[in-house]
Amino acid sequence: MGNRPQELRALLDSVAKQDGDPVEVVVVGNGAPVPDVPGGVRTVELPENLGIPGGRNVGIEAFGPGGTDVDILLFLDDDGLLANTDTAQLCREAFAADPRLGIISFRIADPDTGVTQRRHVPRLRASDPMRSSRVTTFLGGANAVRTKVIAEVGPLPGEFFYAHEETDLAWRALNAGWMIDYRSDMVLLHPTTAPSRHAVYHRMVARNRVWLARRNLPAPLVPVYLGVWLLLTLARRPSGPALKAWFGGFKEGWTTPCGPRTPMKWRTVWRLTRLGRPPVI
């Protein structure tokens, strides 16, 4: 968004220090001018904010149609920082060792405390962020995706704008037979924040949750999944304005187009269940 030039420069410096072959970099200005960047870094400035998935999709296309000029795509938040110099090489080795590995989710840690927030561990059993494992989704601001996944299942859902776009891509990838790993040794340093800092958080989370279910789940699981999330939302006792925004988004999710519906196979439901997160929560 162009409002964190110092953090962006620090991130780009950490990418430039990666071991092995140099990492090609594209910075997308999502409806904002791109600050000064080091030589060799390509930039794309969009006339309007396309949202998180829309901006990342533009970045994908900067590496050829569907990103096919490269083998692996890294997505990194502009206020993050790669903690170690071997992250890119670890990605190369992981994808080379497992031909069915499609996506890697990095560990996000606070730069001052080293603490990883529970919500940044993409599994239900999140008490030990230092344990790597197979997972069913990934973190949008710190991940690596094999470009063959994009070619097979398509890009991020641009219409989501913000929230749950990663899970939509993850479910489509899993349904196509790809696997997702959470790697605690691949670290992005990022200040601890609350997702509700975004003004659109409650509405987008609710709307996109409905869209996610309508697009991807077998019909019998749609009401179960959304019913569980309704109960969880009420149990968290949000404020009156937050709850009003959430219900407005929930209604919007049912009354507006969600994009193409391609329900996952029942064997994918079973795979998600075996990985510890059945698609009802």
GROMACS .gro file of C-alpha atoms in nm:
model
  281
    1MET     CA    1   0.000   0.000   0.000
    2GLY     CA    2   0.306   0.228  -0.014
    3ASN     CA    3   0.293   0.332   0.353
    4ARG     CA    4   0.578   0.120   0.491
    5PRO     CA    5   0.884   0.212   0.283
    6GLN     CA    6   1.141   0.135   0.555
    7GLU     CA    7   0.991  -0.205   0.632
    8LEU     CA    8   0.970  -0.285   0.261
    9ARG     CA    9   1.337  -0.197   0.212
   10ALA     CA   10   1.437  -0.420   0.505
   11LEU     CA   11   1.235  -0.708   0.359
   12LEU     CA   12   1.395  -0.666   0.017
   13ASP     CA   13   1.741  -0.660   0.176
   14SER     CA   14   1.662  -0.987   0.358
   15VAL     CA   15   1.554  -1.145   0.028
   16ALA     CA   16   1.872  -1.027  -0.144
   17LYS     CA   17   2.081  -1.197   0.126
   18GLN     CA   18   1.931  -1.541   0.062
   19ASP     CA   19   2.175  -1.823  -0.007
   20GLY     CA   20   2.193  -1.984  -0.348
   21ASP     CA   21   2.064  -1.843  -0.674
   22PRO     CA   22   1.930  -1.486  -0.655
   23VAL     CA   23   1.556  -1.455  -0.594
   24GLU     CA   24   1.370  -1.256  -0.859
   25VAL     CA   25   1.151  -0.992  -0.694
   26VAL     CA   26   0.841  -0.804  -0.801
   27VAL     CA   27   0.683  -0.537  -0.578
   28VAL     CA   28   0.317  -0.461  -0.651
   29GLY     CA   29   0.184  -0.118  -0.558
   30ASN     CA   30  -0.178  -0.202  -0.482
   31GLY     CA   31  -0.346   0.126  -0.569
   32ALA     CA   32  -0.044   0.321  -0.443
   33PRO     CA   33   0.295   0.433  -0.575
   34VAL     CA   34   0.585   0.196  -0.506
   35PRO     CA   35   0.857   0.352  -0.286
   36ASP     CA   36   1.219   0.351  -0.400
   37VAL     CA   37   1.347  -0.005  -0.431
   38PRO     CA   38   1.693  -0.150  -0.500
   39GLY     CA   39   1.813  -0.196  -0.855
   40GLY     CA   40   1.697  -0.517  -1.019
   41VAL     CA   41   1.366  -0.521  -0.832
   42ARG     CA   42   1.073  -0.498  -1.072
   43THR     CA   43   0.765  -0.297  -0.982
   44VAL     CA   44   0.401  -0.288  -1.087
   45GLU     CA   45   0.177   0.003  -0.987
   46LEU     CA   46  -0.198  -0.057  -0.999
   47PRO     CA   47  -0.438   0.236  -1.041
   48GLU     CA   48  -0.670   0.094  -0.772
   49ASN     CA   49  -0.651  -0.136  -0.472
   50LEU     CA   50  -0.749  -0.483  -0.594
   51GLY     CA   51  -0.735  -0.632  -0.245
   52ILE     CA   52  -0.482  -0.881  -0.115
   53PRO     CA   53  -0.555  -1.172  -0.353
   54GLY     CA   54  -0.602  -0.943  -0.652
   55GLY     CA   55  -0.267  -0.775  -0.592
   56ARG     CA   56  -0.090  -1.106  -0.544
   57ASN     CA   57  -0.242  -1.241  -0.864
   58VAL     CA   58  -0.093  -0.945  -1.051
   59GLY     CA   59   0.242  -1.033  -0.896
   60ILE     CA   60   0.204  -1.391  -1.019
   61GLU     CA   61   0.144  -1.275  -1.376
   62ALA     CA   62   0.460  -1.064  -1.362
   63PHE     CA   63   0.648  -1.395  -1.381
   64GLY     CA   64   0.472  -1.500  -1.701
   65PRO     CA   65   0.120  -1.643  -1.750
   66GLY     CA   66   0.030  -1.811  -1.423
   67GLY     CA   67   0.387  -1.749  -1.302
   68THR     CA   68   0.521  -2.020  -1.532
   69ASP     CA   69   0.853  -1.845  -1.594
   70VAL     CA   70   0.959  -1.967  -1.248
   71ASP     CA   71   0.914  -2.287  -1.047
   72ILE     CA   72   0.831  -2.141  -0.705
   73LEU     CA   73   0.650  -1.824  -0.596
   74LEU     CA   74   0.717  -1.662  -0.258
   75PHE     CA   75   0.455  -1.431  -0.110
   76LEU     CA   76   0.586  -1.203   0.165
   77ASP     CA   77   0.410  -0.922   0.352
   78ASP     CA   78   0.586  -0.590   0.305
   79ASP     CA   79   0.628  -0.537   0.681
   80GLY     CA   80   0.788  -0.879   0.727
   81LEU     CA   81   1.153  -0.979   0.729
   82LEU     CA   82   1.315  -1.314   0.650
   83ALA     CA   83   1.492  -1.413   0.970
   84ASN     CA   84   1.752  -1.641   0.811
   85THR     CA   85   1.950  -1.652   0.488
   86ASP     CA   86   1.869  -2.016   0.407
   87THR     CA   87   1.490  -1.983   0.367
   88ALA     CA   88   1.488  -1.978  -0.014
   89GLN     CA   89   1.726  -2.275  -0.027
   90LEU     CA   90   1.513  -2.469   0.221
   91CYS     CA   91   1.215  -2.407  -0.008
   92ARG     CA   92   1.403  -2.536  -0.312
   93GLU     CA   93   1.511  -2.849  -0.122
   94ALA     CA   94   1.161  -2.916   0.015
   95PHE     CA   95   0.991  -2.895  -0.323
   96ALA     CA   96   1.265  -3.102  -0.490
   97ALA     CA   97   1.235  -3.376  -0.224
   98ASP     CA   98   0.855  -3.409  -0.245
   99PRO     CA   99   0.696  -3.384  -0.591
  100ARG     CA  100   0.345  -3.371  -0.439
  101LEU     CA  101   0.427  -3.080  -0.208
  102GLY     CA  102   0.241  -2.781  -0.348
  103ILE     CA  103   0.250  -2.512  -0.078
  104ILE     CA  104   0.472  -2.428   0.220
  105SER     CA  105   0.348  -2.209   0.504
  106PHE     CA  106   0.624  -2.028   0.695
  107ARG     CA  107   0.629  -1.965   1.069
  108ILE     CA  108   0.559  -1.602   1.160
  109ALA     CA  109   0.736  -1.474   1.471
  110ASP     CA  110   0.741  -1.139   1.647
  111PRO     CA  111   1.082  -0.972   1.589
  112ASP     CA  112   1.113  -0.856   1.952
  113THR     CA  113   0.982  -1.154   2.148
  114GLY     CA  114   1.017  -1.440   1.901
  115VAL     CA  115   0.663  -1.545   1.989
  116THR     CA  116   0.441  -1.701   1.722
  117GLN     CA  117   0.074  -1.615   1.767
  118ARG     CA  118  -0.156  -1.914   1.788
  119ARG     CA  119  -0.357  -1.788   1.490
  120HIS     CA  120  -0.041  -1.801   1.280
  121VAL     CA  121  -0.010  -2.179   1.315
  122PRO     CA  122  -0.241  -2.313   1.041
  123ARG     CA  123  -0.384  -2.612   1.227
  124LEU     CA  124  -0.621  -2.677   1.517
  125ARG     CA  125  -0.347  -2.816   1.744
  126ALA     CA  126  -0.149  -2.493   1.751
  127SER     CA  127   0.003  -2.498   2.100
  128ASP     CA  128   0.351  -2.589   1.971
  129PRO     CA  129   0.449  -2.356   1.684
  130MET     CA  130   0.792  -2.520   1.664
  131ARG     CA  131   0.641  -2.847   1.536
  132SER     CA  132   0.636  -2.874   1.158
  133SER     CA  133   0.354  -3.077   1.004
  134ARG     CA  134   0.121  -3.135   0.714
  135VAL     CA  135  -0.163  -2.883   0.726
  136THR     CA  136  -0.482  -2.794   0.540
  137THR     CA  137  -0.427  -2.421   0.480
  138PHE     CA  138  -0.146  -2.167   0.485
  139LEU     CA  139  -0.057  -1.810   0.583
  140GLY     CA  140  -0.103  -1.559   0.304
  141GLY     CA  141   0.181  -1.324   0.398
  142ALA     CA  142   0.455  -1.583   0.438
  143ASN     CA  143   0.446  -1.879   0.202
  144ALA     CA  144   0.585  -2.051  -0.104
  145VAL     CA  145   0.370  -2.200  -0.380
  146ARG     CA  146   0.478  -2.431  -0.661
  147THR     CA  147   0.367  -2.265  -0.985
  148LYS     CA  148   0.230  -2.598  -1.110
  149VAL     CA  149  -0.040  -2.560  -0.843
  150ILE     CA  150  -0.151  -2.226  -0.989
  151ALA     CA  151  -0.146  -2.376  -1.338
  152GLU     CA  152  -0.366  -2.668  -1.229
  153VAL     CA  153  -0.620  -2.511  -0.992
  154GLY     CA  154  -0.607  -2.140  -1.077
  155PRO     CA  155  -0.498  -1.830  -0.885
  156LEU     CA  156  -0.621  -1.679  -0.561
  157PRO     CA  157  -0.990  -1.572  -0.568
  158GLY     CA  158  -0.957  -1.202  -0.645
  159GLU     CA  159  -1.321  -1.131  -0.558
  160PHE     CA  160  -1.253  -1.217  -0.192
  161PHE     CA  161  -1.047  -0.892  -0.159
  162TYR     CA  162  -0.945  -0.980   0.199
  163ALA     CA  163  -0.979  -1.291   0.420
  164HIS     CA  164  -0.994  -1.667   0.353
  165GLU     CA  165  -0.844  -1.646   0.005
  166GLU     CA  166  -0.560  -1.872   0.118
  167THR     CA  167  -0.798  -2.144   0.238
  168ASP     CA  168  -0.987  -2.128  -0.090
  169LEU     CA  169  -0.664  -2.195  -0.282
  170ALA     CA  170  -0.553  -2.456  -0.027
  171TRP     CA  171  -0.876  -2.655  -0.056
  172ARG     CA  172  -0.856  -2.651  -0.436
  173ALA     CA  173  -0.494  -2.763  -0.422
  174LEU     CA  174  -0.569  -3.046  -0.179
  175ASN     CA  175  -0.861  -3.154  -0.394
  176ALA     CA  176  -0.620  -3.182  -0.689
  177GLY     CA  177  -0.386  -3.405  -0.486
  178TRP     CA  178  -0.129  -3.152  -0.369
  179MET     CA  179  -0.006  -3.136  -0.010
  180ILE     CA  180   0.068  -2.840   0.219
  181ASP     CA  181   0.342  -2.822   0.483
  182TYR     CA  182   0.385  -2.587   0.779
  183ARG     CA  183   0.758  -2.539   0.836
  184SER     CA  184   0.872  -2.393   1.166
  185ASP     CA  185   1.229  -2.350   1.039
  186MET     CA  186   1.123  -2.108   0.764
  187VAL     CA  187   1.065  -1.788   0.956
  188LEU     CA  188   0.923  -1.449   0.866
  189LEU     CA  189   0.963  -1.188   1.138
  190HIS     CA  190   0.646  -0.978   1.162
  191PRO     CA  191   0.518  -0.746   1.436
  192THR     CA  192   0.238  -0.892   1.647
  193THR     CA  193  -0.093  -0.748   1.528
  194ALA     CA  194  -0.465  -0.817   1.552
  195PRO     CA  195  -0.653  -0.897   1.228
  196SER     CA  196  -0.942  -0.681   1.347
  197ARG     CA  197  -0.723  -0.373   1.289
  198HIS     CA  198  -0.866  -0.374   0.936
  199ALA     CA  199  -1.192  -0.179   0.916
  200VAL     CA  200  -1.348  -0.437   0.684
  201TYR     CA  201  -1.241  -0.735   0.896
  202HIS     CA  202  -1.573  -0.855   1.042
  203ARG     CA  203  -1.777  -0.810   0.723
  204MET     CA  204  -1.518  -0.968   0.494
  205VAL     CA  205  -1.450  -1.261   0.726
  206ALA     CA  206  -1.819  -1.349   0.739
  207ARG     CA  207  -1.895  -1.292   0.370
  208ASN     CA  208  -1.592  -1.483   0.250
  209ARG     CA  209  -1.656  -1.768   0.492
  210VAL     CA  210  -1.992  -1.821   0.321
  211TRP     CA  211  -1.836  -1.787  -0.024
  212LEU     CA  212  -1.563  -2.036   0.072
  213ALA     CA  213  -1.824  -2.294   0.170
  214ARG     CA  214  -2.050  -2.232  -0.127
  215ARG     CA  215  -1.759  -2.263  -0.371
  216ASN     CA  216  -1.578  -2.564  -0.228
  217LEU     CA  217  -1.778  -2.787   0.007
  218PRO     CA  218  -2.010  -3.075  -0.079
  219ALA     CA  219  -2.368  -2.953  -0.032
  220PRO     CA  220  -2.438  -3.147   0.292
  221LEU     CA  221  -2.136  -2.987   0.463
  222VAL     CA  222  -2.218  -2.625   0.376
  223PRO     CA  223  -2.478  -2.569   0.653
  224VAL     CA  224  -2.270  -2.768   0.903
  225TYR     CA  225  -1.955  -2.566   0.839
  226LEU     CA  226  -2.133  -2.231   0.851
  227GLY     CA  227  -2.340  -2.332   1.154
  228VAL     CA  228  -2.025  -2.420   1.348
  229TRP     CA  229  -1.865  -2.087   1.259
  230LEU     CA  230  -2.180  -1.899   1.358
  231LEU     CA  231  -2.169  -2.061   1.702
  232LEU     CA  232  -1.796  -1.993   1.738
  233THR     CA  233  -1.846  -1.629   1.647
  234LEU     CA  234  -2.121  -1.586   1.907
  235ALA     CA  235  -1.911  -1.767   2.169
  236ARG     CA  236  -1.632  -1.512   2.122
  237ARG     CA  237  -1.879  -1.239   2.226
  238PRO     CA  238  -1.782  -0.966   1.978
  239SER     CA  239  -1.897  -0.609   2.034
  240GLY     CA  240  -2.235  -0.496   1.908
  241PRO     CA  241  -2.097  -0.309   1.605
  242ALA     CA  242  -1.865  -0.599   1.520
  243LEU     CA  243  -2.149  -0.849   1.540
  244LYS     CA  244  -2.371  -0.628   1.324
  245ALA     CA  245  -2.095  -0.607   1.061
  246TRP     CA  246  -2.043  -0.984   1.082
  247PHE     CA  247  -2.412  -1.062   1.024
  248GLY     CA  248  -2.418  -0.811   0.739
  249GLY     CA  249  -2.128  -0.993   0.577
  250PHE     CA  250  -2.290  -1.332   0.644
  251LYS     CA  251  -2.605  -1.219   0.463
  252GLU     CA  252  -2.397  -1.074   0.178
  253GLY     CA  253  -2.224  -1.410   0.137
  254TRP     CA  254  -2.557  -1.576   0.063
  255THR     CA  255  -2.705  -1.303  -0.158
  256THR     CA  256  -2.410  -1.221  -0.385
  257PRO     CA  257  -2.228  -1.432  -0.648
  258CYS     CA  258  -1.944  -1.637  -0.498
  259GLY     CA  259  -1.769  -1.735  -0.820
  260PRO     CA  260  -1.752  -2.083  -0.973
  261ARG     CA  261  -1.864  -2.374  -0.756
  262THR     CA  262  -1.638  -2.679  -0.769
  263PRO     CA  263  -1.715  -2.892  -0.461
  264MET     CA  264  -1.430  -3.102  -0.331
  265LYS     CA  265  -1.440  -3.478  -0.358
  266TRP     CA  266  -1.542  -3.679  -0.053
  267ARG     CA  267  -1.197  -3.834  -0.049
  268THR     CA  268  -1.060  -3.482  -0.004
  269VAL     CA  269  -1.294  -3.436   0.292
  270TRP     CA  270  -1.145  -3.754   0.436
  271ARG     CA  271  -0.791  -3.631   0.368
  272LEU     CA  272  -0.864  -3.304   0.550
  273THR     CA  273  -1.007  -3.505   0.839
  274ARG     CA  274  -0.701  -3.729   0.858
  275LEU     CA  275  -0.481  -3.417   0.861
  276GLY     CA  276  -0.663  -3.302   1.171
  277ARG     CA  277  -0.903  -3.045   1.034
  278PRO     CA  278  -1.227  -3.179   0.889
  279PRO     CA  279  -1.393  -2.912   0.673
  280VAL     CA  280  -1.665  -2.834   0.924
  281ILE     CA  281  -1.444  -2.607   1.138
   0.00000   0.00000   0.00000
